[in-house]
XYZ file of C-alpha atoms in Angstrom:
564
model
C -72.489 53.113 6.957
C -72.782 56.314 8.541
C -75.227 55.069 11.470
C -72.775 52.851 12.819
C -70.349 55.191 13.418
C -73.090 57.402 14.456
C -73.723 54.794 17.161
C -70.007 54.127 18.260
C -69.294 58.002 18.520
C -72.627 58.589 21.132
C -71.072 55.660 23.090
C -67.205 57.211 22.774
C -69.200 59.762 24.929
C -70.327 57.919 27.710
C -68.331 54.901 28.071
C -64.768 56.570 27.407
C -63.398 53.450 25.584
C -61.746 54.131 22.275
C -63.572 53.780 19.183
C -62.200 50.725 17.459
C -62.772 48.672 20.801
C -66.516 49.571 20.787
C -66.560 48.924 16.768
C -64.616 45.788 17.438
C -67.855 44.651 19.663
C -70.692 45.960 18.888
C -73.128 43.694 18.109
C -75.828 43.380 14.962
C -79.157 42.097 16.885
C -80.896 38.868 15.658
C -83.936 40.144 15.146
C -84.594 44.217 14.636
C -87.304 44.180 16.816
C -84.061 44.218 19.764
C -82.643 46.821 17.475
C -80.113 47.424 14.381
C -77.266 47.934 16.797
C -76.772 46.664 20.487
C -73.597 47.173 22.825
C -73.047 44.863 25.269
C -72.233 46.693 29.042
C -69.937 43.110 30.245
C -67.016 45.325 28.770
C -67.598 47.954 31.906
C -68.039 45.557 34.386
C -64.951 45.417 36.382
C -64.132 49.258 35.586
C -67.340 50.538 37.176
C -67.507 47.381 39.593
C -71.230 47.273 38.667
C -73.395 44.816 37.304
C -74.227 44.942 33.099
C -77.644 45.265 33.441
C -77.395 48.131 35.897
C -74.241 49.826 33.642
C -76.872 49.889 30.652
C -79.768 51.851 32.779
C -77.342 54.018 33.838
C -76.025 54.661 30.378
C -79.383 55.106 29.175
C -80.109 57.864 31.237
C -77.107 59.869 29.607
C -78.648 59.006 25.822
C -80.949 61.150 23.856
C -81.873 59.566 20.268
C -80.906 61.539 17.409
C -82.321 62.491 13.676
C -80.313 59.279 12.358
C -81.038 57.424 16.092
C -84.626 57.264 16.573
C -84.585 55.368 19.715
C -82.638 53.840 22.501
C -83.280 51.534 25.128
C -82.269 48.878 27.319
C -82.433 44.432 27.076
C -80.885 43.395 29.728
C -76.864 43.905 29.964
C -77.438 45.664 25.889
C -78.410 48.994 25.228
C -79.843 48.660 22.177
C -80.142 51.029 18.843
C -82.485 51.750 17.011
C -82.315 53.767 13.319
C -84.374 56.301 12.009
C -86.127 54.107 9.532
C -87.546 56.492 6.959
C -84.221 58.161 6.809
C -82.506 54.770 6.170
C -84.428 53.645 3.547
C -84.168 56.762 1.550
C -80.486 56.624 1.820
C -79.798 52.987 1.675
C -81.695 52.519 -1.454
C -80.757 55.899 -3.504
C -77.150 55.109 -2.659
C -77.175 51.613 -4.270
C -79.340 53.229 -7.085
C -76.796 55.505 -7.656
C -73.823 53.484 -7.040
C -74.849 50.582 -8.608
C -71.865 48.149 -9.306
C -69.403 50.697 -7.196
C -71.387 50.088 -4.675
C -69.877 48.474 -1.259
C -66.222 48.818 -2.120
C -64.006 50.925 -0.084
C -61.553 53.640 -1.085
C -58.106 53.025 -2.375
C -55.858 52.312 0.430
C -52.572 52.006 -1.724
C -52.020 48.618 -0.151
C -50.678 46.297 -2.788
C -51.087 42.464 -2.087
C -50.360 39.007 -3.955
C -52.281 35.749 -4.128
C -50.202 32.455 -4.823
C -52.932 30.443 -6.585
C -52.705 27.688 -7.699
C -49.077 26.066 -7.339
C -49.308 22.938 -9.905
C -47.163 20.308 -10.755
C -46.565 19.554 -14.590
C -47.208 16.249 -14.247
C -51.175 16.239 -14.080
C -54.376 17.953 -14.818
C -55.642 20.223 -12.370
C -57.354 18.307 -9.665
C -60.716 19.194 -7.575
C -57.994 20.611 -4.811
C -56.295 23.141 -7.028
C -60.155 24.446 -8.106
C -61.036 25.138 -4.325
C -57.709 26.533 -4.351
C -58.357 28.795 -7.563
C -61.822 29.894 -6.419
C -60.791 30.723 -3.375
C -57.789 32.896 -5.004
C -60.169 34.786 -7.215
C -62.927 35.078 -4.573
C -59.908 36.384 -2.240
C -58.631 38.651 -4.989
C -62.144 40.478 -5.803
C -62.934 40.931 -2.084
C -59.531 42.425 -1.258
C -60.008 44.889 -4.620
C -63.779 45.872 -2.963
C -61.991 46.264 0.251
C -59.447 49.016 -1.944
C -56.444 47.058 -2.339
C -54.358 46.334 -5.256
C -54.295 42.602 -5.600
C -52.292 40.495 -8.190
C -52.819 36.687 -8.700
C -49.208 34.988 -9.388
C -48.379 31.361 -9.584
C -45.648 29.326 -8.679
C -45.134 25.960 -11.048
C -43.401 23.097 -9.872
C -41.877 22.089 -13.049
C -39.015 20.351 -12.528
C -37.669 17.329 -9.796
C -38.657 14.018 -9.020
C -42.286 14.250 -10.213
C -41.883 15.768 -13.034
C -38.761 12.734 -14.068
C -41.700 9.947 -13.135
C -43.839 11.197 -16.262
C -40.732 11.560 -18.341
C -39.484 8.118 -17.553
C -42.610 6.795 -18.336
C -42.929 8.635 -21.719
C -39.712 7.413 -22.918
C -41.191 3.716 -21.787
C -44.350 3.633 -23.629
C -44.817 7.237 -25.530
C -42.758 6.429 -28.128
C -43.072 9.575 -29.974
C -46.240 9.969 -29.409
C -48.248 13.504 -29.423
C -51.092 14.187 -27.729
C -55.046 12.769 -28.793
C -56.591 14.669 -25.888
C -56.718 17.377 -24.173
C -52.843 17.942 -23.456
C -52.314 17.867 -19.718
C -54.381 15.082 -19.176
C -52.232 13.190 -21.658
C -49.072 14.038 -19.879
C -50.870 12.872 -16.334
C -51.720 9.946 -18.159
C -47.935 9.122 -17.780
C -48.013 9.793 -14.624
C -50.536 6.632 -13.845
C -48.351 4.539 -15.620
C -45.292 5.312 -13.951
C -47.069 4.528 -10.801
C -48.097 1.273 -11.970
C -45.036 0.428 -13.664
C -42.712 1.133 -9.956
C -45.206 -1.496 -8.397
C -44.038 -3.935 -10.323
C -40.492 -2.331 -10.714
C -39.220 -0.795 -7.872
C -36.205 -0.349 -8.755
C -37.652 2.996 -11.622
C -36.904 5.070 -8.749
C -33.022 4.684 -9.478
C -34.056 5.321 -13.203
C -36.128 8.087 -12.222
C -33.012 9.914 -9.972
C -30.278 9.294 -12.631
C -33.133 11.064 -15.375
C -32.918 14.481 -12.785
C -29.461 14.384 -12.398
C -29.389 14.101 -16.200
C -32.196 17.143 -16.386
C -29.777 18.720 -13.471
C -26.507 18.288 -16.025
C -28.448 19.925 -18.938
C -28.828 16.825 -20.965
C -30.416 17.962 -24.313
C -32.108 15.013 -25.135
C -33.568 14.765 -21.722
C -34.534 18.564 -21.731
C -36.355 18.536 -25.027
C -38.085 16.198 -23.788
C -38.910 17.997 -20.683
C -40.151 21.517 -22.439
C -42.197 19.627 -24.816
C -44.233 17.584 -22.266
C -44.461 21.131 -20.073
C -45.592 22.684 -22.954
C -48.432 20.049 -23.435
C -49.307 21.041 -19.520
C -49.506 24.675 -19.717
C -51.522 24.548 -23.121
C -54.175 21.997 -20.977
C -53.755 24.731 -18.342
C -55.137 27.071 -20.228
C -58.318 25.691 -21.092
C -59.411 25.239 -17.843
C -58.279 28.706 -16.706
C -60.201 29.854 -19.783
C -63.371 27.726 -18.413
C -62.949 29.102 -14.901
C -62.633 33.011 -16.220
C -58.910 32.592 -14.055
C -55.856 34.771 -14.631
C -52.474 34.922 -13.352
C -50.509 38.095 -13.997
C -47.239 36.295 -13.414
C -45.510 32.955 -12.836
C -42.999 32.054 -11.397
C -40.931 28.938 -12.510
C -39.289 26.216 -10.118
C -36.686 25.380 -12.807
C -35.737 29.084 -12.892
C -36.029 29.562 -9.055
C -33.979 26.352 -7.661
C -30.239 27.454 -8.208
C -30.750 31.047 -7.196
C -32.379 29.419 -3.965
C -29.661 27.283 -3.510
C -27.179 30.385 -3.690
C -29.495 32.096 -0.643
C -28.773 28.911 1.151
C -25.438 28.493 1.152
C -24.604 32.661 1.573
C -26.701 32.144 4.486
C -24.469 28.955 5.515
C -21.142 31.375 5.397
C -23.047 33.836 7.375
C -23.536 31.403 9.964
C -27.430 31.298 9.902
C -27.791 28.047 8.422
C -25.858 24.833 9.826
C -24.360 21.943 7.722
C -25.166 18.578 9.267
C -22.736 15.505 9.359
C -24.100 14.059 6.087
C -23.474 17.300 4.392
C -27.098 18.123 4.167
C -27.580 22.127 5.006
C -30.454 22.899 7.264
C -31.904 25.846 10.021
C -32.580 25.138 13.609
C -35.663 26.378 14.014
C -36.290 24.314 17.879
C -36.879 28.313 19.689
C -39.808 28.544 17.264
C -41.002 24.729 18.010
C -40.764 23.899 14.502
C -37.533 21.063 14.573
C -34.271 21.286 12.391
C -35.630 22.040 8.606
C -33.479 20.648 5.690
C -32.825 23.159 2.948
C -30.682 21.096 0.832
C -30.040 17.503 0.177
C -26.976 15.875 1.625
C -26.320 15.488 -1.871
C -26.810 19.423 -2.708
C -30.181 19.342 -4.394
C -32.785 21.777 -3.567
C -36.033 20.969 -1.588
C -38.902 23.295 -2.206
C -38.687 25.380 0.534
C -35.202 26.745 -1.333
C -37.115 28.332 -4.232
C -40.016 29.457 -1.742
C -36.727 31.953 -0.355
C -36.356 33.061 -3.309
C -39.032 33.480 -5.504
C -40.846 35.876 -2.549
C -37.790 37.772 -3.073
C -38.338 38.286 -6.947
C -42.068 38.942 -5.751
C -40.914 42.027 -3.637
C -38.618 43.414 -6.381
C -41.555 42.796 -9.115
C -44.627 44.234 -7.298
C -43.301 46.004 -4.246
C -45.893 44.109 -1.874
C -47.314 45.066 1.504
C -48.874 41.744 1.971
C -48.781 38.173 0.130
C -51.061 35.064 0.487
C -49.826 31.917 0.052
C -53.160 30.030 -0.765
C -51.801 26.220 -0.138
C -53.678 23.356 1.131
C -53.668 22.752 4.990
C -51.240 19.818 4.641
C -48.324 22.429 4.574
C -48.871 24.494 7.552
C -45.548 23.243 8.978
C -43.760 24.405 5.497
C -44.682 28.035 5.677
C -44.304 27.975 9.345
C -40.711 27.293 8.858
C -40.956 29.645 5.820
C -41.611 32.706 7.351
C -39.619 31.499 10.383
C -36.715 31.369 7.880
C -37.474 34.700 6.280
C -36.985 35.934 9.697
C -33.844 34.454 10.541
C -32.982 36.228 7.319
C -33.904 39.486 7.674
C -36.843 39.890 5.316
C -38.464 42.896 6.400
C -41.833 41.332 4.803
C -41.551 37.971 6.919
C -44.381 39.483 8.867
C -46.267 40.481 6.047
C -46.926 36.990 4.936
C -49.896 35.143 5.205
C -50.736 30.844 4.450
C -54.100 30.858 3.773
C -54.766 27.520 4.815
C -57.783 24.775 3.532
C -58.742 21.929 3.988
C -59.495 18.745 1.784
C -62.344 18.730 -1.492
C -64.089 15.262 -1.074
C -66.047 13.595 -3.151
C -68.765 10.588 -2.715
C -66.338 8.546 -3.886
C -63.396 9.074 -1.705
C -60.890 11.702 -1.168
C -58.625 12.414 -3.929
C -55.124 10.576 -4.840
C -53.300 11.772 -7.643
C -50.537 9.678 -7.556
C -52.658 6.502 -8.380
C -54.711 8.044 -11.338
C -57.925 8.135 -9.277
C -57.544 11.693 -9.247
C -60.975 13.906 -10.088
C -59.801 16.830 -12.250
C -60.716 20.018 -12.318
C -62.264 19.596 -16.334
C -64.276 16.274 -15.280
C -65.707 17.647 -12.727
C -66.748 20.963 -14.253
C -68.462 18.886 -17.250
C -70.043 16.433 -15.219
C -71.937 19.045 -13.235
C -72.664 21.398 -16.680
C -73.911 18.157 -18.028
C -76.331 17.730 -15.117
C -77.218 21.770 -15.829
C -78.374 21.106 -19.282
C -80.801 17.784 -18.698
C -82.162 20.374 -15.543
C -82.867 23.008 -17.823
C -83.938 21.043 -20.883
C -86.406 19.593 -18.486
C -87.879 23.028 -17.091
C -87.479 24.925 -20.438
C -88.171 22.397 -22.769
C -88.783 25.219 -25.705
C -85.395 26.852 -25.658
C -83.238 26.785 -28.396
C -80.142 25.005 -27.980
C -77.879 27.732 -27.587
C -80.148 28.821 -24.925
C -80.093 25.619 -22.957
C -76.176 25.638 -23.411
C -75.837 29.176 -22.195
C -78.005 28.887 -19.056
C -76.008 25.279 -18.202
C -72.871 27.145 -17.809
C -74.223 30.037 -16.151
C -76.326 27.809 -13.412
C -73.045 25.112 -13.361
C -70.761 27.744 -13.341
C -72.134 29.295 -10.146
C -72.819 26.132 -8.254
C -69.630 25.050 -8.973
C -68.237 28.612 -7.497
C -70.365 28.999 -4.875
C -70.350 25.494 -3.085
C -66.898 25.915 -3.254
C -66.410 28.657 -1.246
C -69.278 28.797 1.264
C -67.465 27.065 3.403
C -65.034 27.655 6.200
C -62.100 27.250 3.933
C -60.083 25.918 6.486
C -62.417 23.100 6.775
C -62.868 19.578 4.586
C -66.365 19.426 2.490
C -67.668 17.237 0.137
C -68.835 18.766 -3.034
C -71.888 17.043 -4.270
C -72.929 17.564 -7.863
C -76.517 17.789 -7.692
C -77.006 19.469 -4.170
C -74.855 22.390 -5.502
C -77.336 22.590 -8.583
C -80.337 22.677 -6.193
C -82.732 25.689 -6.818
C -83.303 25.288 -3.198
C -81.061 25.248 -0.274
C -77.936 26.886 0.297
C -76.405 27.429 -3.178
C -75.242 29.862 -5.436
C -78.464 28.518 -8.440
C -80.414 29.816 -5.544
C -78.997 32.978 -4.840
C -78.881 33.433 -9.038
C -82.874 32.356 -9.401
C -83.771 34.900 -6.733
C -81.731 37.710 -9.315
C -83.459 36.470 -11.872
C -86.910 36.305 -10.339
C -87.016 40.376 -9.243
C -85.267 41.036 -13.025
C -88.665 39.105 -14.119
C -91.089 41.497 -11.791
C -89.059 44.433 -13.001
C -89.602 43.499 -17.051
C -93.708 43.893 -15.888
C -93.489 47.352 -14.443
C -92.818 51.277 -15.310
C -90.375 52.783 -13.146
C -91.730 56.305 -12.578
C -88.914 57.641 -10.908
C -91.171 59.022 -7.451
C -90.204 56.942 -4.287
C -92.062 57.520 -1.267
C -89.826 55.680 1.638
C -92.244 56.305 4.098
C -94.274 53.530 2.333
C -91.634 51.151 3.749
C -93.012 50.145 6.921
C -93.304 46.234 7.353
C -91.239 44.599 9.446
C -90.223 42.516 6.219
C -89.370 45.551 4.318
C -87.017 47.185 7.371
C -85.284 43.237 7.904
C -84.031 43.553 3.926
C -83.088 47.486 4.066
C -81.076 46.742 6.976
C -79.487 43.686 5.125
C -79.030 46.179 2.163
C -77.216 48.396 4.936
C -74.885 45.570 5.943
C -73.247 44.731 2.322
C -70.258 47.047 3.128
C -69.784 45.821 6.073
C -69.704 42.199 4.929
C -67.823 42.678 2.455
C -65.099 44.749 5.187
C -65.256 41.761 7.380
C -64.498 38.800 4.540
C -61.932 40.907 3.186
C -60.439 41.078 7.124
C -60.668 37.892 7.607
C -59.899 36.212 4.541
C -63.303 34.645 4.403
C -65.806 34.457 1.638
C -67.758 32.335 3.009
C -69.211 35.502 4.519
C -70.160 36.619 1.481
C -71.755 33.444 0.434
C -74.010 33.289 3.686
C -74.476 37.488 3.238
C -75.759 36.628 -0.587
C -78.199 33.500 1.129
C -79.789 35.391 3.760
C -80.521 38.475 1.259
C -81.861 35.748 -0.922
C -83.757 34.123 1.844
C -85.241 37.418 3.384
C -86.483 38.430 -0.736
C -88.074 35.410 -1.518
C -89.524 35.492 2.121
C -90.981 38.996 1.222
C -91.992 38.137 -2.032
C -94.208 35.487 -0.951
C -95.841 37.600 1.304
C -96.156 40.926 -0.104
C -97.622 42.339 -3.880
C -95.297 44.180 -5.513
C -96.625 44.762 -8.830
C -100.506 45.161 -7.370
C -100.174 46.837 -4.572
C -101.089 50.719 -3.959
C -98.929 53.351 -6.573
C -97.148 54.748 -3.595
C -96.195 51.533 -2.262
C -95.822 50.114 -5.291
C -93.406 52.649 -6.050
C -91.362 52.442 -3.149
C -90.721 48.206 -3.525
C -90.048 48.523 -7.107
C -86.756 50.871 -5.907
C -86.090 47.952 -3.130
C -86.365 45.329 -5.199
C -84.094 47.074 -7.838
C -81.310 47.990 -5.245
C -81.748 43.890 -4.103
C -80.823 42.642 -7.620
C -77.832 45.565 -7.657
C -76.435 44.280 -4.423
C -77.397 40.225 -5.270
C -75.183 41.168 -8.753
C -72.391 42.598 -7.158
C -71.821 39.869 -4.250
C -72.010 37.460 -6.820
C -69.590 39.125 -8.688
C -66.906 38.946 -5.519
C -67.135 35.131 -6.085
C -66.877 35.014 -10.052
C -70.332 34.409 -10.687
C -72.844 35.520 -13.451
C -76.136 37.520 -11.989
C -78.618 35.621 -14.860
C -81.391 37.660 -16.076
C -83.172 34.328 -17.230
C -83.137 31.208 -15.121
């Protein structure tokens, strides 16, 4: 927004720092009574050996407001701005008028960048911890396009080794032929649980379990028709549930067709003497400069480890979609893998090592526990969607008891949908939560059913009113009016600084406050009754609050409902 820079350029003037350190810390006041902008004077402290408070008088005196700058003064160690409020709202609310959905993006910056979401095994459903990890990707991947970037979602699946031979093996114990009476990946992880029962009481179907990948390894047929059929029952379950969750990858990227080539990279890099073999024939990288240990990169007995077909699948990445940056979005418990990773890259000579980037989160929990896939008390992704729609439809069966039931259906998944979305991503990602069905469902509190009811409440005042096209701004003079315009003002901003950051959780709380503030307002204020030129002037506001309510929603997947 133009007044910002407005701002930084009249302080350029009289503070002589450069323009992206004043940007980089000045401030948005709590409460707009102490402004819409305020600088803090600590920065000139020990340059002008003064005190901050006395730094922002004297600054003061060299300030005269502006058309756009109505006022300036001083709070202490701040100078505070203030803007010219008639001239904001005209030009905050025609712009998002205008704009509409185009509104708050950026340029194109001919940046091209790649999500890794969600990295699966074949063995299982999708668990709660891959759907953080997919809403994050797509929240990530819609903020980044806002931002002007070119962002591509790609996968990597872990389809072959050890865990993948543990659902085999147990197939070929107690499948016996059969095909699947269920939705198809959760009758593969189905095997899964029984191999892990089975070993308890058999350890020694980890011997079984090796001499089935070797097999795999040796291109047994029997072995590998058994292994594409069973992957083939994964990715069609797959598919459902990234038909449920509106996901999309443009390209994956296959383990079993990754491994060898990795294993290649390895051992060149061995002859070039970047790699070390170790006395048990294993080859690893000494990565003890960069505090990370010695890192095995294959087996003493020549198999490859995962970090081999990380090597080079980001080289197939480059040569695909000619990235400037890519985002590995993998749970927290692999920091020290892509650590080493780009460490490795390095040691390489990958030009992109720097431009790589492990988006890091933390844990989904759940009232009952954390998650553990291995023993079969895993929550999937599909459960847990269900469970909540099924909450959804009793909720709105019980408000709207007249609806038809395709109505009732259709509001569920819109309402379930976005508190599924939202609570999972208004978090700090890098942080555990607990995702609690009916909390997220709330029409009250900090979730994305209230953020949606508060779209669907000014779509409801809007149905009740003629728009007559005359706006007088001036009519825009509450202090509850000038707190949501300036909110309205912030959206690029927001969506500059989640995109920066890698955060939309700063979209979520952006979405809650605008939310907040409306509802705050509405309570307060006639809209429909009030006088024609005021009248006139709150129906544009309100109109410019659903546009901006619809497209932050629409950065986290979400539907803006008309009807709640």
């Amino acid at each position: 927004m133009k007044y910002r820079e407005e701002t930084i350029k009249i302080l350029e003037k009289v503070t002589k720092l450069k323009k992206v350190q004043i940007d980089n810390i000045l401030e948005v006041p709590p409460s707009l009574e102490m402004g819409d902008f305020a600088f803090p004077c600590f920065i000139l402290s020990k340059t002008l050996k003064k005190a901050p408070n006395q730094i922002a008088e004297d600054l003061l005196k060299k300030l005269k407001p502006t058309k756009n700058i109505s006022k300036i003064e001083t709070k202490g160690p701040y100078l505070n701005f203030f803007i010219n409020k008639e001239v904001l709202n005209k030009e905050v609310i025609s712009k998002i008028l205008k704009e509409k959905k185009d509104y708050g993006k950026s340029k194109p910056k001919k940046l091209t960048v790649l999500v890794e979401s969600p990295g699966q095994n074949t063995n299982k459903p999708l668990h709660v911890g891959h759907l953080r990890n997919m809403l994050l990707g797509v929240s990530i991947k819609n903020i980044l396009e806002a931002f002007g970037k070119e962002v591509h979602i790609v996968n990597v699946i872990n389809d072959r080794g050890v865990h993948i031979c543990k659902s085999l093996l147990a197939y070929k114990m107690f499948g016996k032929g059969k095909k699947p009476d269920k939705k198809p990946d959760h009758f593969v992880g189905d095997f899964y649980v029984k191999y892990a029962e089975a070993v308890k009481k058999n350890p020694k179907l980890e011997e079984e379990v090796q001499a089935l990948l070797l097999k795999w390894e040796q291109g047994d047929k029997e072995v590998i028709k058994l292994w594409k059929e069973m992957n083939s029952w994964a990715y069609k379950g797959y598919a459902e549930t990234y038909k449920k969750l509106n996901f999309k990858v443009e390209k994956a990227y296959y383990e079993s067709n990754s491994y060898k080539h990795g294993k290649e990279i390895v051992l060149k890099g061995l002859k070039d003497g970047k790699f070390e073999k170790e006395e048990d024939g294993a080859v690893s990288i000494n990565l003890k400069k960069e505090g990370l240990g010695q890192k095995v990169l294959l087996r003493a007995n020549g198999t490859a480890v995962y970090i081999t077909q990380d090597i080079y699948m980001a080289k197939e990445r480059l040569k695909d979609f000619k990235f400037d940056e890519m985002i590995y979005i993998v749970g927290n418990e692999q920091e020290y893998h892509f650590k080493a990773l780009f460490s490795i890259f390095k040691r390489l000579g990958y030009k992109f090592a720097d431009k790589c980037y492990h988006f890091s989160y933390g844990m989904v929990e759940l009232p009952t526990g954390k998650m553990k896939s291995r023993e079969g008390t895993v929550v999937d992704t599909d459960d847990l969607i269900e469970e909540v729609y099924q909450i959804a439809t009793r909720e709105v069966k019980k408000r709207y008891f007249t609806l038809s039931k395709t109505e009732i259906d259709k509001r569920a998944k819109i309402i379930s949908m976005g508190a599924i979305r939202f609570f999972f991503v208004k978090y700090d990602p890098i942080k555990n939560f607990m995702f609690k069905p009916n909390e997220s469902l709330s029409f009250e509190g900090e979730t994305g059913p209230y953020v949606q009811y508060a779209h669907a409440r000014i779509n409801s005042i809007l149905k009740k009113c003629i728009d007559t096209g005359i706006v007088d701004y001036k009519a825009l003079k509450t202090k509850d009016e000038q707190a949501l315009i300036s909110l309205l003002a912030e959206y690029p901003k927001k969506i500059e600084e989640a995109a920066t950051h890698y955060k939309p959780s700063i979209i979520t709380r952006y979405l809650l406050d605008l939310a907040q503030t409306f509802n705050e307002f509405y309570h307060k204020y006639q809209v429909l009754k009030a006088d024609e030129n005021v009248k006139g002037a709150r129906i544009a506001m309100i109109l410019a609050i659903k546009q901006v309510l619809s497209n932050g929603l629409g950065l986290l997947g979400i539907d803006a409902p008309k009807e709640m």
